[in-house]
């Protein structure tokens, strides 16, 4: 799926996403982006259903882990460029799967659950189906003032996603 439609695309308003952040368990990216820049990293993992429960294999070598871990290691550099920056991961997994990934990878930023697909479908984010489940392809979006301002897709080297996001922040602020 192409992402050419995303830059300038308004964010869905009044779309609440569940967060792994216990202090802020529900997030509206539209409202947050009106006051602060947001880097949103979409991701997915192979899943298996065991005993009617979805299980995720988030090994450290999986491309989505490499993407999320790149933001973990670069978060200080990103925030030094944009002190008010918020970073979130987004997938279509239910909250319990998000919490598992968050804890296993030790991420310093929350993961958001779009398990109903409302947010990602309204933005027409790149996705695919696996065993009847809609999963998001890996990409990074910069959100400002209620809209998508920049997109990095496809991520050919997910371990460099945060470095590329830093460049995206630089370009967006006109400091090239």
C-alpha atoms as a printed R data frame, in Angstrom:
    type eleno elety resid chain resno       x       y      z
1   ATOM     1    CA   UNK     A     1   0.000   0.000  0.000
2   ATOM     2    CA   UNK     A     2   1.369   3.402 -0.919
3   ATOM     3    CA   UNK     A     3   1.861   6.120  1.702
4   ATOM     4    CA   UNK     A     4   1.851   9.105 -0.648
5   ATOM     5    CA   UNK     A     5  -1.524  10.190  0.731
6   ATOM     6    CA   UNK     A     6  -0.239  10.490  4.332
7   ATOM     7    CA   UNK     A     7   1.762  13.769  4.454
8   ATOM     8    CA   UNK     A     8  -0.774  16.474  5.267
9   ATOM     9    CA   UNK     A     9  -3.456  13.894  6.096
10  ATOM    10    CA   UNK     A    10  -5.467  14.942  9.168
11  ATOM    11    CA   UNK     A    11  -5.395  12.564 12.115
12  ATOM    12    CA   UNK     A    12  -8.649  10.913 13.149
13  ATOM    13    CA   UNK     A    13 -10.177  12.986 15.956
14  ATOM    14    CA   UNK     A    14 -11.747  11.420 19.027
15  ATOM    15    CA   UNK     A    15 -10.088   8.073 18.378
16  ATOM    16    CA   UNK     A    16  -8.918   6.690 21.695
17  ATOM    17    CA   UNK     A    17  -6.048   4.182 21.711
18  ATOM    18    CA   UNK     A    18  -5.169   2.023 24.715
19  ATOM    19    CA   UNK     A    19  -1.651   2.663 26.043
20  ATOM    20    CA   UNK     A    20   0.849   0.637 28.063
21  ATOM    21    CA   UNK     A    21   1.505   3.844 30.047
22  ATOM    22    CA   UNK     A    22  -0.268   3.328 33.368
23  ATOM    23    CA   UNK     A    23  -0.284   7.084 34.001
24  ATOM    24    CA   UNK     A    24  -2.057   7.718 30.702
25  ATOM    25    CA   UNK     A    25  -3.900   4.497 29.740
26  ATOM    26    CA   UNK     A    26  -5.867   6.158 26.931
27  ATOM    27    CA   UNK     A    27  -4.370   8.373 24.227
28  ATOM    28    CA   UNK     A    28  -5.910  10.574 21.544
29  ATOM    29    CA   UNK     A    29  -3.063  11.252 19.086
30  ATOM    30    CA   UNK     A    30  -4.993  14.063 17.402
31  ATOM    31    CA   UNK     A    31  -5.326  16.063 20.631
32  ATOM    32    CA   UNK     A    32  -1.755  15.342 21.754
33  ATOM    33    CA   UNK     A    33  -0.289  16.357 18.396
34  ATOM    34    CA   UNK     A    34  -1.907  19.787 18.666
35  ATOM    35    CA   UNK     A    35   0.545  20.691 21.433
36  ATOM    36    CA   UNK     A    36   3.512  18.331 20.974
37  ATOM    37    CA   UNK     A    37   5.313  16.595 18.095
38  ATOM    38    CA   UNK     A    38   4.871  12.815 18.029
39  ATOM    39    CA   UNK     A    39   6.906  10.062 16.401
40  ATOM    40    CA   UNK     A    40   4.656   7.074 15.778
41  ATOM    41    CA   UNK     A    41   6.303   3.741 14.935
42  ATOM    42    CA   UNK     A    42   3.985   1.107 13.495
43  ATOM    43    CA   UNK     A    43   5.027  -2.518 13.883
44  ATOM    44    CA   UNK     A    44   3.870  -6.141 13.926
45  ATOM    45    CA   UNK     A    45   5.165  -9.569 14.862
46  ATOM    46    CA   UNK     A    46   4.373 -13.111 13.803
47  ATOM    47    CA   UNK     A    47   1.656 -14.458 16.058
48  ATOM    48    CA   UNK     A    48   0.259 -17.814 17.042
49  ATOM    49    CA   UNK     A    49  -3.040 -18.560 18.683
50  ATOM    50    CA   UNK     A    50  -2.691 -21.020 21.539
51  ATOM    51    CA   UNK     A    51  -5.530 -21.913 23.866
52  ATOM    52    CA   UNK     A    52  -7.643 -19.131 22.305
53  ATOM    53    CA   UNK     A    53  -4.922 -16.591 23.196
54  ATOM    54    CA   UNK     A    54  -2.757 -14.650 20.761
55  ATOM    55    CA   UNK     A    55   0.967 -15.061 21.471
56  ATOM    56    CA   UNK     A    56   3.735 -12.917 20.012
57  ATOM    57    CA   UNK     A    57   7.268 -13.946 19.165
58  ATOM    58    CA   UNK     A    58   9.215 -10.724 19.765
59  ATOM    59    CA   UNK     A    59  12.779 -11.951 19.682
60  ATOM    60    CA   UNK     A    60  15.517  -9.306 19.724
61  ATOM    61    CA   UNK     A    61  16.465 -10.155 16.136
62  ATOM    62    CA   UNK     A    62  12.979  -9.671 14.644
63  ATOM    63    CA   UNK     A    63  12.775  -6.561 12.389
64  ATOM    64    CA   UNK     A    64  10.036  -4.986 14.526
65  ATOM    65    CA   UNK     A    65  12.158  -5.495 17.641
66  ATOM    66    CA   UNK     A    66  15.130  -3.918 15.878
67  ATOM    67    CA   UNK     A    67  12.931  -0.947 14.941
68  ATOM    68    CA   UNK     A    68  11.581  -0.442 18.480
69  ATOM    69    CA   UNK     A    69  14.985  -1.016 20.077
70  ATOM    70    CA   UNK     A    70  16.526   1.594 17.774
71  ATOM    71    CA   UNK     A    71  14.171   4.154 19.319
72  ATOM    72    CA   UNK     A    72  15.054   2.886 22.778
73  ATOM    73    CA   UNK     A    73  18.751   3.546 22.150
74  ATOM    74    CA   UNK     A    74  18.217   6.913 20.391
75  ATOM    75    CA   UNK     A    75  15.462   8.427 22.517
76  ATOM    76    CA   UNK     A    76  17.829  10.900 24.237
77  ATOM    77    CA   UNK     A    77  19.151  12.140 20.872
78  ATOM    78    CA   UNK     A    78  15.615  12.487 19.497
79  ATOM    79    CA   UNK     A    79  14.463  14.435 22.549
80  ATOM    80    CA   UNK     A    80  17.529  16.670 22.444
81  ATOM    81    CA   UNK     A    81  16.467  17.669 18.925
82  ATOM    82    CA   UNK     A    82  12.793  18.076 19.978
83  ATOM    83    CA   UNK     A    83  12.508  18.485 23.789
84  ATOM    84    CA   UNK     A    84   8.685  18.119 23.786
85  ATOM    85    CA   UNK     A    85   8.742  15.045 21.538
86  ATOM    86    CA   UNK     A    86   6.544  12.072 22.366
87  ATOM    87    CA   UNK     A    87   7.371   8.628 20.974
88  ATOM    88    CA   UNK     A    88   4.826   5.820 20.663
89  ATOM    89    CA   UNK     A    89   4.726   2.403 19.084
90  ATOM    90    CA   UNK     A    90   1.457   1.363 17.410
91  ATOM    91    CA   UNK     A    91   0.131  -2.026 16.394
92  ATOM    92    CA   UNK     A    92  -3.196  -3.795 16.044
93  ATOM    93    CA   UNK     A    93  -2.456  -6.200 18.889
94  ATOM    94    CA   UNK     A    94  -4.656  -6.234 21.987
95  ATOM    95    CA   UNK     A    95  -3.452  -4.489 25.136
96  ATOM    96    CA   UNK     A    96  -2.077  -7.617 26.821
97  ATOM    97    CA   UNK     A    97   0.158  -8.347 23.810
98  ATOM    98    CA   UNK     A    98   1.350  -4.723 23.793
99  ATOM    99    CA   UNK     A    99   2.213  -4.954 27.488
100 ATOM   100    CA   UNK     A   100   4.182  -8.146 26.856
101 ATOM   101    CA   UNK     A   101   6.244  -6.551 24.061
102 ATOM   102    CA   UNK     A   102   6.767  -3.362 26.090
103 ATOM   103    CA   UNK     A   103   8.045  -5.269 29.103
104 ATOM   104    CA   UNK     A   104  10.135  -7.813 27.153
105 ATOM   105    CA   UNK     A   105  11.979  -5.095 25.200
106 ATOM   106    CA   UNK     A   106  12.199  -2.691 28.167
107 ATOM   107    CA   UNK     A   107  10.958   0.238 26.109
108 ATOM   108    CA   UNK     A   108  11.139   3.778 27.574
109 ATOM   109    CA   UNK     A   109   8.062   4.851 25.586
110 ATOM   110    CA   UNK     A   110   4.487   3.529 25.529
111 ATOM   111    CA   UNK     A   111   2.941   1.192 22.979
112 ATOM   112    CA   UNK     A   112  -0.569   1.884 21.707
113 ATOM   113    CA   UNK     A   113  -3.182  -0.692 20.781
114 ATOM   114    CA   UNK     A   114  -5.370  -0.144 17.728
115 ATOM   115    CA   UNK     A   115  -6.976  -3.562 18.113
116 ATOM   116    CA   UNK     A   116 -10.216  -2.410 16.474
117 ATOM   117    CA   UNK     A   117  -8.249  -0.913 13.567
118 ATOM   118    CA   UNK     A   118 -10.157   2.371 13.716
119 ATOM   119    CA   UNK     A   119  -7.128   4.688 13.732
120 ATOM   120    CA   UNK     A   120  -5.019   2.776 11.197
121 ATOM   121    CA   UNK     A   121  -7.892   2.199  8.788
122 ATOM   122    CA   UNK     A   122  -8.933   5.860  8.815
123 ATOM   123    CA   UNK     A   123  -5.353   6.823  7.932
124 ATOM   124    CA   UNK     A   124  -5.066   3.911  5.480
125 ATOM   125    CA   UNK     A   125  -1.753   2.839  7.021
126 ATOM   126    CA   UNK     A   126   0.144   0.124  5.154
127 ATOM   127    CA   UNK     A   127  -1.008  -3.277  6.379
128 ATOM   128    CA   UNK     A   128  -1.327  -6.954  5.514
129 ATOM   129    CA   UNK     A   129  -3.327  -9.934  6.715
130 ATOM   130    CA   UNK     A   130  -1.982 -12.980  8.529
131 ATOM   131    CA   UNK     A   131  -4.398 -15.767  9.472
132 ATOM   132    CA   UNK     A   132  -7.344 -13.374  9.168
133 ATOM   133    CA   UNK     A   133  -5.729 -10.730 11.407
134 ATOM   134    CA   UNK     A   134  -4.884  -7.278 10.019
135 ATOM   135    CA   UNK     A   135  -1.300  -6.301 10.918
136 ATOM   136    CA   UNK     A   136   0.534  -3.032 10.294
137 ATOM   137    CA   UNK     A   137   3.650  -2.804  8.179
138 ATOM   138    CA   UNK     A   138   6.636  -1.090  9.769
139 ATOM   139    CA   UNK     A   139   6.798   2.657  9.201
140 ATOM   140    CA   UNK     A   140   7.461   5.851 11.145
141 ATOM   141    CA   UNK     A   141   5.195   8.881 11.056
142 ATOM   142    CA   UNK     A   142   5.816  12.371 12.378
143 ATOM   143    CA   UNK     A   143   2.634  13.953 13.700
144 ATOM   144    CA   UNK     A   144   2.220  17.693 14.303
145 ATOM   145    CA   UNK     A   145  -0.762  19.989 14.710
146 ATOM   146    CA   UNK     A   146  -3.363  17.304 14.089
147 ATOM   147    CA   UNK     A   147  -1.842  15.850 10.934
148 ATOM   148    CA   UNK     A   148   0.860  13.612  9.520
149 ATOM   149    CA   UNK     A   149   3.782  15.798  8.436
150 ATOM   150    CA   UNK     A   150   6.400  13.185  7.439
151 ATOM   151    CA   UNK     A   151   6.516   9.444  6.721
152 ATOM   152    CA   UNK     A   152   9.375   6.967  6.549
153 ATOM   153    CA   UNK     A   153   8.316   3.871  4.607
154 ATOM   154    CA   UNK     A   154   9.428   1.261  3.780
155 ATOM   155    CA   UNK     A   155  11.978   0.652  6.504
156 ATOM   156    CA   UNK     A   156  14.593  -1.367  4.654
157 ATOM   157    CA   UNK     A   157  16.886  -1.385  7.713
158 ATOM   158    CA   UNK     A   158  14.690  -1.285 10.840
159 ATOM   159    CA   UNK     A   159  17.741  -1.013 13.116
160 ATOM   160    CA   UNK     A   160  18.293   2.491 11.656
161 ATOM   161    CA   UNK     A   161  14.672   3.642 12.059
162 ATOM   162    CA   UNK     A   162  15.442   6.080 14.899
163 ATOM   163    CA   UNK     A   163  18.437   7.578 13.069
164 ATOM   164    CA   UNK     A   164  16.218   8.140 10.054
165 ATOM   165    CA   UNK     A   165  13.558   9.635 12.358
166 ATOM   166    CA   UNK     A   166  16.138  12.080 13.699
167 ATOM   167    CA   UNK     A   167  16.843  13.161 10.129
168 ATOM   168    CA   UNK     A   168  13.084  13.434  9.557
169 ATOM   169    CA   UNK     A   169  12.817  15.780 12.572
170 ATOM   170    CA   UNK     A   170  15.701  17.833 11.220
171 ATOM   171    CA   UNK     A   171  14.062  18.133  7.788
172 ATOM   172    CA   UNK     A   172  10.690  18.968  9.301
173 ATOM   173    CA   UNK     A   173  12.150  21.837 11.326
174 ATOM   174    CA   UNK     A   174  14.020  23.182  8.269
175 ATOM   175    CA   UNK     A   175  17.510  22.534  9.715
176 ATOM   176    CA   UNK     A   176  18.863  20.522  6.771
